[in-house]
PDB file of C-alpha atoms and ligand atoms in Angstrom:
ATOM      1  CA  UNK V   1     -52.064 -67.819-101.891  1.00 52.00           C
ATOM      2  CA  UNK V   2     -49.777 -65.086-100.297  1.00 58.00           C
ATOM      3  CA  UNK V   3     -51.301 -61.650-100.418  1.00 71.00           C
ATOM      4  CA  UNK V   4     -48.120 -60.179-100.330  1.00 74.00           C
ATOM      5  CA  UNK V   5     -47.028 -58.398-103.545  1.00 71.00           C
ATOM      6  CA  UNK V   6     -43.360 -59.020-104.153  1.00 71.00           C
ATOM      7  CA  UNK V   7     -41.344 -56.201-105.770  1.00 75.00           C
ATOM      8  CA  UNK V   8     -38.389 -56.205-107.935  1.00 93.00           C
ATOM      9  CA  UNK V   9     -37.719 -52.637-106.880  1.00 97.00           C
ATOM     10  CA  UNK V  10     -34.924 -51.304-104.619  1.00 98.00           C
ATOM     11  CA  UNK V  11     -36.862 -50.609-101.243  1.00 98.00           C
ATOM     12  CA  UNK V  12     -36.284 -47.609 -98.955  1.00 98.00           C
ATOM     13  CA  UNK V  13     -34.825 -49.800 -96.432  1.00 98.00           C
ATOM     14  CA  UNK V  14     -32.391 -51.379 -98.514  1.00 98.00           C
ATOM     15  CA  UNK V  15     -31.450 -47.976-100.159  1.00 98.00           C
ATOM     16  CA  UNK V  16     -30.861 -46.463 -96.705  1.00 98.00           C
ATOM     17  CA  UNK V  17     -28.555 -49.517 -95.771  1.00 98.00           C
ATOM     18  CA  UNK V  18     -26.213 -48.499 -98.775  1.00 98.00           C
ATOM     19  CA  UNK V  19     -24.850 -45.868 -96.274  1.00 98.00           C
ATOM     20  CA  UNK V  20     -21.013 -45.774 -96.857  1.00 97.00           C
ATOM     21  CA  UNK V  21     -21.075 -48.833 -99.266  1.00 97.00           C
ATOM     22  CA  UNK V  22     -20.950 -48.745-103.100  1.00 97.00           C
ATOM     23  CA  UNK V  23     -21.963 -45.470-104.447  1.00 98.00           C
ATOM     24  CA  UNK V  24     -25.570 -44.892-105.310  1.00 98.00           C
ATOM     25  CA  UNK V  25     -26.369 -44.170-108.892  1.00 98.00           C
ATOM     26  CA  UNK V  26     -29.178 -41.591-109.321  1.00 98.00           C
ATOM     27  CA  UNK V  27     -30.748 -39.625-112.418  1.00 98.00           C
ATOM     28  CA  UNK V  28     -33.756 -37.829-112.865  1.00 98.00           C
ATOM     29  CA  UNK V  29     -36.646 -39.245-115.201  1.00 98.00           C
ATOM     30  CA  UNK V  30     -39.731 -37.715-116.297  1.00 98.00           C
ATOM     31  CA  UNK V  31     -41.375 -39.783-118.689  1.00 98.00           C
ATOM     32  CA  UNK V  32     -41.764 -43.563-119.496  1.00 98.00           C
ATOM     33  CA  UNK V  33     -39.419 -44.140-122.464  1.00 98.00           C
ATOM     34  CA  UNK V  34     -36.591 -42.332-120.726  1.00 98.00           C
ATOM     35  CA  UNK V  35     -37.232 -44.423-117.380  1.00 98.00           C
ATOM     36  CA  UNK V  36     -37.143 -47.683-119.454  1.00 98.00           C
ATOM     37  CA  UNK V  37     -33.739 -46.649-120.773  1.00 98.00           C
ATOM     38  CA  UNK V  38     -32.293 -45.550-117.534  1.00 98.00           C
ATOM     39  CA  UNK V  39     -33.780 -48.145-115.059  1.00 98.00           C
ATOM     40  CA  UNK V  40     -31.273 -50.997-115.746  1.00 98.00           C
ATOM     41  CA  UNK V  41     -28.389 -48.539-114.784  1.00 98.00           C
ATOM     42  CA  UNK V  42     -29.461 -46.886-111.744  1.00 98.00           C
ATOM     43  CA  UNK V  43     -30.480 -47.551-108.106  1.00 98.00           C
ATOM     44  CA  UNK V  44     -32.925 -44.252-107.892  1.00 98.00           C
ATOM     45  CA  UNK V  45     -35.025 -42.259-110.357  1.00 99.00           C
ATOM     46  CA  UNK V  46     -36.119 -38.978-109.351  1.00 99.00           C
ATOM     47  CA  UNK V  47     -39.220 -37.354-110.865  1.00 99.00           C
ATOM     48  CA  UNK V  48     -37.686 -33.969-109.880  1.00 98.00           C
ATOM     49  CA  UNK V  49     -39.480 -30.720-110.109  1.00 98.00           C
ATOM     50  CA  UNK V  50     -36.726 -29.676-112.553  1.00 98.00           C
ATOM     51  CA  UNK V  51     -39.142 -31.071-114.950  1.00 98.00           C
ATOM     52  CA  UNK V  52     -40.830 -27.536-114.822  1.00 98.00           C
ATOM     53  CA  UNK V  53     -37.697 -26.074-116.638  1.00 97.00           C
ATOM     54  CA  UNK V  54     -36.463 -29.310-118.572  1.00 98.00           C
ATOM     55  CA  UNK V  55     -39.647 -30.547-120.029  1.00 98.00           C
ATOM     56  CA  UNK V  56     -42.118 -27.482-119.876  1.00 98.00           C
ATOM     57  CA  UNK V  57     -39.853 -24.646-120.391  1.00 97.00           C
ATOM     58  CA  UNK V  58     -40.886 -22.826-117.103  1.00 97.00           C
ATOM     59  CA  UNK V  59     -38.354 -20.272-115.742  1.00 95.00           C
ATOM     60  CA  UNK V  60     -37.929 -21.930-112.383  1.00 96.00           C
ATOM     61  CA  UNK V  61     -39.298 -24.819-110.284  1.00 97.00           C
ATOM     62  CA  UNK V  62     -41.702 -22.543-108.836  1.00 97.00           C
ATOM     63  CA  UNK V  63     -44.752 -22.773-110.835  1.00 98.00           C
ATOM     64  CA  UNK V  64     -44.886 -26.448-110.881  1.00 98.00           C
ATOM     65  CA  UNK V  65     -48.179 -27.921-109.753  1.00 98.00           C
ATOM     66  CA  UNK V  66     -48.680 -31.058-107.880  1.00 98.00           C
ATOM     67  CA  UNK V  67     -50.931 -32.518-110.413  1.00 98.00           C
ATOM     68  CA  UNK V  68     -47.877 -32.260-113.045  1.00 98.00           C
ATOM     69  CA  UNK V  69     -45.612 -34.042-110.584  1.00 98.00           C
ATOM     70  CA  UNK V  70     -48.264 -36.864-110.416  1.00 98.00           C
ATOM     71  CA  UNK V  71     -48.561 -37.108-114.076  1.00 98.00           C
ATOM     72  CA  UNK V  72     -44.961 -37.652-114.527  1.00 98.00           C
ATOM     73  CA  UNK V  73     -44.731 -39.887-111.600  1.00 99.00           C
ATOM     74  CA  UNK V  74     -47.126 -42.017-113.170  1.00 98.00           C
ATOM     75  CA  UNK V  75     -45.076 -42.240-116.547  1.00 98.00           C
ATOM     76  CA  UNK V  76     -41.895 -42.992-114.684  1.00 98.00           C
ATOM     77  CA  UNK V  77     -43.443 -45.763-112.505  1.00 98.00           C
ATOM     78  CA  UNK V  78     -44.866 -47.367-115.781  1.00 98.00           C
ATOM     79  CA  UNK V  79     -41.606 -47.189-117.382  1.00 98.00           C
ATOM     80  CA  UNK V  80     -39.421 -48.535-114.566  1.00 98.00           C
ATOM     81  CA  UNK V  81     -39.120 -52.107-113.045  1.00 98.00           C
ATOM     82  CA  UNK V  82     -36.325 -52.057-110.466  1.00 98.00           C
ATOM     83  CA  UNK V  83     -35.140 -48.560-109.485  1.00 98.00           C
ATOM     84  CA  UNK V  84     -36.485 -46.809-106.507  1.00 98.00           C
ATOM     85  CA  UNK V  85     -38.681 -43.997-107.706  1.00 98.00           C
ATOM     86  CA  UNK V  86     -38.875 -40.777-105.546  1.00 99.00           C
ATOM     87  CA  UNK V  87     -41.105 -37.851-106.632  1.00 99.00           C
ATOM     88  CA  UNK V  88     -40.411 -34.423-105.765  1.00 98.00           C
ATOM     89  CA  UNK V  89     -43.223 -32.416-103.667  1.00 98.00           C
ATOM     90  CA  UNK V  90     -43.337 -29.012-105.434  1.00 98.00           C
ATOM     91  CA  UNK V  91     -43.310 -25.445-104.240  1.00 98.00           C
ATOM     92  CA  UNK V  92     -46.446 -24.841-102.198  1.00 98.00           C
ATOM     93  CA  UNK V  93     -47.435 -28.223-101.708  1.00 98.00           C
ATOM     94  CA  UNK V  94     -46.070 -28.905 -98.305  1.00 98.00           C
ATOM     95  CA  UNK V  95     -44.580 -25.771 -96.498  1.00 98.00           C
ATOM     96  CA  UNK V  96     -47.683 -24.409 -94.927  1.00 98.00           C
ATOM     97  CA  UNK V  97     -48.115 -27.363 -92.542  1.00 98.00           C
ATOM     98  CA  UNK V  98     -47.418 -30.817 -91.699  1.00 98.00           C
ATOM     99  CA  UNK V  99     -50.884 -31.571 -92.390  1.00 98.00           C
ATOM    100  CA  UNK V 100     -50.850 -30.097 -95.766  1.00 98.00           C
ATOM    101  CA  UNK V 101     -47.580 -31.920 -96.662  1.00 98.00           C
ATOM    102  CA  UNK V 102     -49.143 -35.320 -95.763  1.00 98.00           C
ATOM    103  CA  UNK V 103     -51.880 -34.849 -97.801  1.00 98.00           C
ATOM    104  CA  UNK V 104     -49.818 -33.910-100.867  1.00 98.00           C
ATOM    105  CA  UNK V 105     -47.399 -36.914-100.222  1.00 98.00           C
ATOM    106  CA  UNK V 106     -50.231 -39.328 -99.652  1.00 98.00           C
ATOM    107  CA  UNK V 107     -51.864 -38.177-103.139  1.00 98.00           C
ATOM    108  CA  UNK V 108     -48.499 -38.555-104.683  1.00 98.00           C
ATOM    109  CA  UNK V 109     -47.916 -42.003-103.185  1.00 98.00           C
ATOM    110  CA  UNK V 110     -51.427 -43.244-104.056  1.00 98.00           C
ATOM    111  CA  UNK V 111     -51.628 -41.950-107.375  1.00 98.00           C
ATOM    112  CA  UNK V 112     -48.429 -42.583-108.629  1.00 98.00           C
ATOM    113  CA  UNK V 113     -47.421 -46.133-106.716  1.00 98.00           C
ATOM    114  CA  UNK V 114     -43.859 -44.222-105.860  1.00 98.00           C
ATOM    115  CA  UNK V 115     -42.214 -45.371-102.451  1.00 98.00           C
ATOM    116  CA  UNK V 116     -41.112 -42.025-101.281  1.00 98.00           C
ATOM    117  CA  UNK V 117     -41.222 -38.183-101.800  1.00 99.00           C
ATOM    118  CA  UNK V 118     -38.665 -35.408-101.771  1.00 99.00           C
ATOM    119  CA  UNK V 119     -38.868 -31.973-100.049  1.00 98.00           C
ATOM    120  CA  UNK V 120     -36.253 -28.788 -99.794  1.00 98.00           C
ATOM    121  CA  UNK V 121     -35.449 -27.620 -96.394  1.00 98.00           C
ATOM    122  CA  UNK V 122     -33.261 -28.333 -93.378  1.00 97.00           C
ATOM    123  CA  UNK V 123     -33.992 -27.710 -89.648  1.00 98.00           C
ATOM    124  CA  UNK V 124     -37.034 -25.631 -90.470  1.00 98.00           C
ATOM    125  CA  UNK V 125     -38.680 -28.922 -92.233  1.00 98.00           C
ATOM    126  CA  UNK V 126     -37.791 -31.224 -89.545  1.00 98.00           C
ATOM    127  CA  UNK V 127     -41.157 -31.251 -87.627  1.00 98.00           C
ATOM    128  CA  UNK V 128     -42.821 -31.959 -91.192  1.00 98.00           C
ATOM    129  CA  UNK V 129     -40.439 -35.064 -92.077  1.00 98.00           C
ATOM    130  CA  UNK V 130     -40.958 -36.562 -88.715  1.00 98.00           C
ATOM    131  CA  UNK V 131     -44.975 -36.086 -88.929  1.00 98.00           C
ATOM    132  CA  UNK V 132     -44.618 -37.879 -92.449  1.00 98.00           C
ATOM    133  CA  UNK V 133     -42.243 -40.577 -91.436  1.00 98.00           C
ATOM    134  CA  UNK V 134     -44.345 -41.366 -88.523  1.00 98.00           C
ATOM    135  CA  UNK V 135     -47.222 -41.828 -90.861  1.00 98.00           C
ATOM    136  CA  UNK V 136     -45.680 -44.158 -93.734  1.00 98.00           C
ATOM    137  CA  UNK V 137     -44.163 -41.536 -95.989  1.00 98.00           C
ATOM    138  CA  UNK V 138     -40.459 -42.181 -96.536  1.00 98.00           C
ATOM    139  CA  UNK V 139     -39.008 -38.727 -96.935  1.00 98.00           C
ATOM    140  CA  UNK V 140     -35.899 -37.865 -98.853  1.00 98.00           C
ATOM    141  CA  UNK V 141     -34.590 -34.270 -97.658  1.00 98.00           C
ATOM    142  CA  UNK V 142     -32.568 -31.808 -99.996  1.00 98.00           C
ATOM    143  CA  UNK V 143     -30.565 -28.889 -98.695  1.00 98.00           C
ATOM    144  CA  UNK V 144     -27.583 -26.701 -99.813  1.00 97.00           C
ATOM    145  CA  UNK V 145     -28.787 -24.942-103.023  1.00 97.00           C
ATOM    146  CA  UNK V 146     -32.512 -25.143-102.966  1.00 97.00           C
ATOM    147  CA  UNK V 147     -33.964 -24.144-106.537  1.00 96.00           C
ATOM    148  CA  UNK V 148     -37.659 -23.904-105.010  1.00 96.00           C
ATOM    149  CA  UNK V 149     -35.761 -20.761-102.740  1.00 94.00           C
ATOM    150  CA  UNK V 150     -34.310 -19.100-105.744  1.00 90.00           C
ATOM    151  CA  UNK V 151     -36.414 -15.952-105.491  1.00 91.00           C
ATOM    152  CA  UNK V 152     -35.123 -15.431-102.066  1.00 89.00           C
ATOM    153  CA  UNK V 153     -31.554 -16.731-102.207  1.00 86.00           C
ATOM    154  CA  UNK V 154     -30.665 -17.254-105.870  1.00 85.00           C
ATOM    155  CA  UNK V 155     -28.862 -20.201-107.382  1.00 86.00           C
ATOM    156  CA  UNK V 156     -26.126 -19.779-104.740  1.00 90.00           C
ATOM    157  CA  UNK V 157     -23.249 -22.534-103.756  1.00 94.00           C
ATOM    158  CA  UNK V 158     -23.522 -23.301-100.170  1.00 94.00           C
ATOM    159  CA  UNK V 159     -20.671 -23.320 -97.670  1.00 95.00           C
ATOM    160  CA  UNK V 160     -18.182 -20.732 -99.496  1.00 96.00           C
ATOM    161  CA  UNK V 161     -18.132 -19.084 -96.261  1.00 95.00           C
ATOM    162  CA  UNK V 162     -17.054 -20.954 -93.383  1.00 94.00           C
ATOM    163  CA  UNK V 163     -19.739 -19.300 -91.087  1.00 96.00           C
ATOM    164  CA  UNK V 164     -22.283 -21.338 -92.907  1.00 96.00           C
ATOM    165  CA  UNK V 165     -21.015 -24.687 -92.010  1.00 98.00           C
ATOM    166  CA  UNK V 166     -22.435 -24.951 -88.513  1.00 98.00           C
ATOM    167  CA  UNK V 167     -25.849 -24.322 -89.556  1.00 97.00           C
ATOM    168  CA  UNK V 168     -25.626 -26.487 -92.524  1.00 98.00           C
ATOM    169  CA  UNK V 169     -24.435 -29.384 -90.260  1.00 98.00           C
ATOM    170  CA  UNK V 170     -27.493 -28.591 -87.935  1.00 98.00           C
ATOM    171  CA  UNK V 171     -29.872 -29.062 -90.778  1.00 98.00           C
ATOM    172  CA  UNK V 172     -28.620 -32.334 -91.753  1.00 98.00           C
ATOM    173  CA  UNK V 173     -28.592 -33.531 -88.152  1.00 98.00           C
ATOM    174  CA  UNK V 174     -32.021 -32.308 -87.595  1.00 98.00           C
ATOM    175  CA  UNK V 175     -33.315 -33.878 -90.974  1.00 98.00           C
ATOM    176  CA  UNK V 176     -31.740 -37.168 -89.896  1.00 98.00           C
ATOM    177  CA  UNK V 177     -33.249 -37.229 -86.257  1.00 98.00           C
ATOM    178  CA  UNK V 178     -36.494 -36.213 -87.726  1.00 98.00           C
ATOM    179  CA  UNK V 179     -36.374 -39.747 -89.624  1.00 98.00           C
ATOM    180  CA  UNK V 180     -35.664 -38.804 -93.496  1.00 98.00           C
ATOM    181  CA  UNK V 181     -34.003 -41.809 -95.049  1.00 98.00           C
ATOM    182  CA  UNK V 182     -31.636 -39.637 -97.400  1.00 98.00           C
ATOM    183  CA  UNK V 183     -30.568 -36.383 -98.194  1.00 98.00           C
ATOM    184  CA  UNK V 184     -29.616 -34.603-101.465  1.00 98.00           C
ATOM    185  CA  UNK V 185     -26.887 -32.206-101.017  1.00 98.00           C
ATOM    186  CA  UNK V 186     -27.067 -29.792-104.026  1.00 98.00           C
ATOM    187  CA  UNK V 187     -24.650 -27.026-104.826  1.00 97.00           C
ATOM    188  CA  UNK V 188     -22.296 -27.412-101.747  1.00 98.00           C
ATOM    189  CA  UNK V 189     -18.614 -26.894-101.497  1.00 98.00           C
ATOM    190  CA  UNK V 190     -17.020 -30.174-101.219  1.00 98.00           C
ATOM    191  CA  UNK V 191     -15.376 -29.958 -97.655  1.00 98.00           C
ATOM    192  CA  UNK V 192     -18.922 -29.426 -96.187  1.00 98.00           C
ATOM    193  CA  UNK V 193     -20.595 -32.001 -98.054  1.00 98.00           C
ATOM    194  CA  UNK V 194     -17.812 -34.246 -97.023  1.00 98.00           C
ATOM    195  CA  UNK V 195     -18.448 -33.374 -93.440  1.00 98.00           C
ATOM    196  CA  UNK V 196     -22.081 -33.811 -93.497  1.00 98.00           C
ATOM    197  CA  UNK V 197     -21.396 -37.444 -95.201  1.00 98.00           C
ATOM    198  CA  UNK V 198     -18.992 -38.316 -92.514  1.00 98.00           C
ATOM    199  CA  UNK V 199     -21.325 -37.304 -89.770  1.00 98.00           C
ATOM    200  CA  UNK V 200     -24.747 -38.547 -90.789  1.00 98.00           C
ATOM    201  CA  UNK V 201     -26.121 -42.103 -90.684  1.00 98.00           C
ATOM    202  CA  UNK V 202     -28.213 -41.817 -93.602  1.00 98.00           C
ATOM    203  CA  UNK V 203     -26.880 -41.690 -97.277  1.00 98.00           C
ATOM    204  CA  UNK V 204     -26.213 -38.366 -98.927  1.00 98.00           C
ATOM    205  CA  UNK V 205     -26.784 -37.713-102.715  1.00 98.00           C
ATOM    206  CA  UNK V 206     -24.688 -35.144-103.937  1.00 98.00           C
ATOM    207  CA  UNK V 207     -25.229 -33.061-107.155  1.00 98.00           C
ATOM    208  CA  UNK V 208     -22.405 -30.394-107.536  1.00 97.00           C
ATOM    209  CA  UNK V 209     -21.128 -31.258-104.187  1.00 98.00           C
ATOM    210  CA  UNK V 210     -18.735 -33.923-103.525  1.00 97.00           C
ATOM    211  CA  UNK V 211     -17.332 -37.155-105.208  1.00 97.00           C
ATOM    212  CA  UNK V 212     -17.407 -38.487-101.409  1.00 98.00           C
ATOM    213  CA  UNK V 213     -21.044 -38.296-100.992  1.00 98.00           C
ATOM    214  CA  UNK V 214     -22.884 -41.724-100.732  1.00 98.00           C
ATOM    215  CA  UNK V 215     -24.244 -41.240-104.281  1.00 98.00           C
ATOM    216  CA  UNK V 216     -24.718 -39.113-107.231  1.00 98.00           C
ATOM    217  CA  UNK V 217     -27.625 -37.666-108.988  1.00 98.00           C
ATOM    218  CA  UNK V 218     -27.663 -35.657-112.124  1.00 98.00           C
ATOM    219  CA  UNK V 219     -30.297 -34.082-114.214  1.00 98.00           C
ATOM    220  CA  UNK V 220     -30.589 -36.578-117.067  1.00 98.00           C
ATOM    221  CA  UNK V 221     -31.042 -34.060-120.014  1.00 98.00           C
ATOM    222  CA  UNK V 222     -27.684 -32.135-118.838  1.00 98.00           C
ATOM    223  CA  UNK V 223     -25.521 -35.232-119.136  1.00 97.00           C
ATOM    224  CA  UNK V 224     -27.330 -36.230-122.297  1.00 98.00           C
ATOM    225  CA  UNK V 225     -26.393 -32.873-123.979  1.00 97.00           C
ATOM    226  CA  UNK V 226     -30.048 -31.761-124.318  1.00 97.00           C
ATOM    227  CA  UNK V 227     -29.696 -28.718-122.256  1.00 96.00           C
ATOM    228  CA  UNK V 228     -27.763 -25.810-124.159  1.00 91.00           C
ATOM    229  CA  UNK V 229     -25.816 -24.546-121.045  1.00 91.00           C
ATOM    230  CA  UNK V 230     -25.822 -27.118-118.011  1.00 94.00           C
ATOM    231  CA  UNK V 231     -24.105 -26.402-114.690  1.00 93.00           C
ATOM    232  CA  UNK V 232     -20.354 -26.329-114.962  1.00 93.00           C
ATOM    233  CA  UNK V 233     -20.040 -29.460-112.825  1.00 93.00           C
ATOM    234  CA  UNK V 234     -21.832 -31.506-115.397  1.00 96.00           C
ATOM    235  CA  UNK V 235     -19.948 -34.152-117.656  1.00 95.00           C
ATOM    236  CA  UNK V 236     -21.496 -34.833-120.998  1.00 96.00           C
ATOM    237  CA  UNK V 237     -21.934 -38.214-121.761  1.00 97.00           C
ATOM    238  CA  UNK V 238     -23.704 -37.796-124.948  1.00 98.00           C
ATOM    239  CA  UNK V 239     -24.555 -35.082-127.539  1.00 97.00           C
ATOM    240  CA  UNK V 240     -28.184 -35.904-128.202  1.00 98.00           C
ATOM    241  CA  UNK V 241     -29.106 -32.112-128.727  1.00 98.00           C
ATOM    242  CA  UNK V 242     -26.683 -31.998-131.775  1.00 97.00           C
ATOM    243  CA  UNK V 243     -28.027 -35.396-133.061  1.00 98.00           C
ATOM    244  CA  UNK V 244     -31.720 -34.404-132.758  1.00 98.00           C
ATOM    245  CA  UNK V 245     -30.990 -31.263-134.760  1.00 98.00           C
ATOM    246  CA  UNK V 246     -28.981 -33.058-137.298  1.00 98.00           C
ATOM    247  CA  UNK V 247     -31.646 -35.742-137.742  1.00 97.00           C
ATOM    248  CA  UNK V 248     -34.605 -33.066-137.982  1.00 98.00           C
ATOM    249  CA  UNK V 249     -32.389 -31.339-140.638  1.00 98.00           C
ATOM    250  CA  UNK V 250     -31.789 -34.392-142.755  1.00 96.00           C
ATOM    251  CA  UNK V 251     -35.593 -35.175-142.606  1.00 94.00           C
ATOM    252  CA  UNK V 252     -36.308 -31.881-143.757  1.00 96.00           C
ATOM    253  CA  UNK V 253     -33.986 -32.217-146.852  1.00 96.00           C
ATOM    254  CA  UNK V 254     -35.508 -35.774-147.499  1.00 94.00           C
ATOM    255  CA  UNK V 255     -39.221 -34.215-147.458  1.00 93.00           C
ATOM    256  CA  UNK V 256     -38.135 -31.471-149.667  1.00 95.00           C
ATOM    257  CA  UNK V 257     -36.485 -33.573-152.290  1.00 95.00           C
ATOM    258  CA  UNK V 258     -39.346 -36.234-152.076  1.00 92.00           C
ATOM    259  CA  UNK V 259     -36.932 -38.831-151.020  1.00 91.00           C
ATOM    260  CA  UNK V 260     -39.518 -40.846-148.654  1.00 77.00           C
ATOM    261  CA  UNK V 261     -40.016 -44.610-147.972  1.00 70.00           C
ATOM    262  CA  UNK V 262     -42.381 -46.132-150.424  1.00 68.00           C
ATOM    263  CA  UNK V 263     -46.095 -46.345-148.954  1.00 65.00           C
ATOM    264  CA  UNK V 264     -45.612 -50.240-148.586  1.00 64.00           C
ATOM    265  CA  UNK V 265     -43.111 -50.116-145.924  1.00 60.00           C
ATOM    266  CA  UNK V 266     -45.121 -47.688-143.836  1.00 61.00           C
ATOM    267  CA  UNK V 267     -46.173 -49.185-140.496  1.00 65.00           C
ATOM    268  CA  UNK V 268     -44.973 -52.580-142.086  1.00 63.00           C
ATOM    269  CA  UNK V 269     -48.619 -52.888-143.527  1.00 61.00           C
ATOM    270  CA  UNK V 270     -49.133 -53.508-147.236  1.00 61.00           C
ATOM    271  CA  UNK V 271     -51.593 -50.952-148.705  1.00 59.00           C
ATOM    272  CA  UNK V 272     -54.622 -51.794-150.392  1.00 61.00           C
ATOM    273  CA  UNK V 273     -54.005 -51.488-153.889  1.00 62.00           C
ATOM    274  CA  UNK V 274     -56.927 -50.780-156.599  1.00 61.00           C
ATOM    275  CA  UNK V 275     -57.479 -54.077-158.613  1.00 56.00           C
TER     276      UNK V 275
HETATM  277  O1  KIV I   1     -35.590 -31.462-109.203  1.00 51.50           O
HETATM  278  C1  KIV I   1     -34.519 -31.965-109.344  1.00 51.50           C
HETATM  279  O2  KIV I   1     -34.171 -32.625-110.564  1.00 51.50           O
HETATM  280  C2  KIV I   1     -33.642 -32.131-108.223  1.00 51.50           C
HETATM  281  C3  KIV I   1     -32.338 -32.677-108.256  1.00 51.50           C
HETATM  282  C4  KIV I   1     -31.527 -31.967-109.131  1.00 51.50           C
HETATM  283  C5  KIV I   1     -31.703 -33.142-107.219  1.00 51.50           C
HETATM  284  O3  KIV I   1     -34.115 -31.875-107.250  1.00 51.50           O
END
């Protein structure tokens, strides 16, 4: 009997080989039921630290602890079968040293079973990315608008001034040479994102960047209409926020009017009746 466990999941090498081919479809997921719904339609499920705001009502991604990422990473792995699952390393879990980054990434991979981690930063993180990649941790990098740095830089679109382009290009190259298998370009003017996409040999995944990236990612709750004011580049594919609100209002009316299912239908179990 072979001891090799075969996976149906998209692997990191197969993901990397999608450079310049059919566009990569990626969405965020934070829970098992949502992962189950999205899994058949996507190549990549990202357990993004955006869960701090989207699920936990935090003001930014900065307070998100590593334990929370592991907890949601486990749920998404349980709910999915075929997508490559990548888990974000949260702020404070990797910037101090390459050793700290390795300890955090190893915990995430061992405790969730995910195949890769994502971290924010360009050339400044190259040393860390190389250290991880050489030790078996596939890394997806993230440049442009970096939400973990919002206290320093705000939520500013990258590349509006042509002066920023050379250093963004240098970030991309440093990340690629360090061994990252892919790179997220967030909040970046299309011309710059196109230049980085055309010059790098690893897939670029855009969010608010350019339609010509090798793939696209969105925060799922944004496209489902669950977030009141999503970023302007997000197209809403559903209006679940309004649907949930209408369902809750209809339920409240039923409860108040005592219009409720007969007890014998509850849970499909017949109640015990007195003889
Ligand atoms: O945290 C997140 O959801 C992300 C995506 C927006 C790329 O990093």
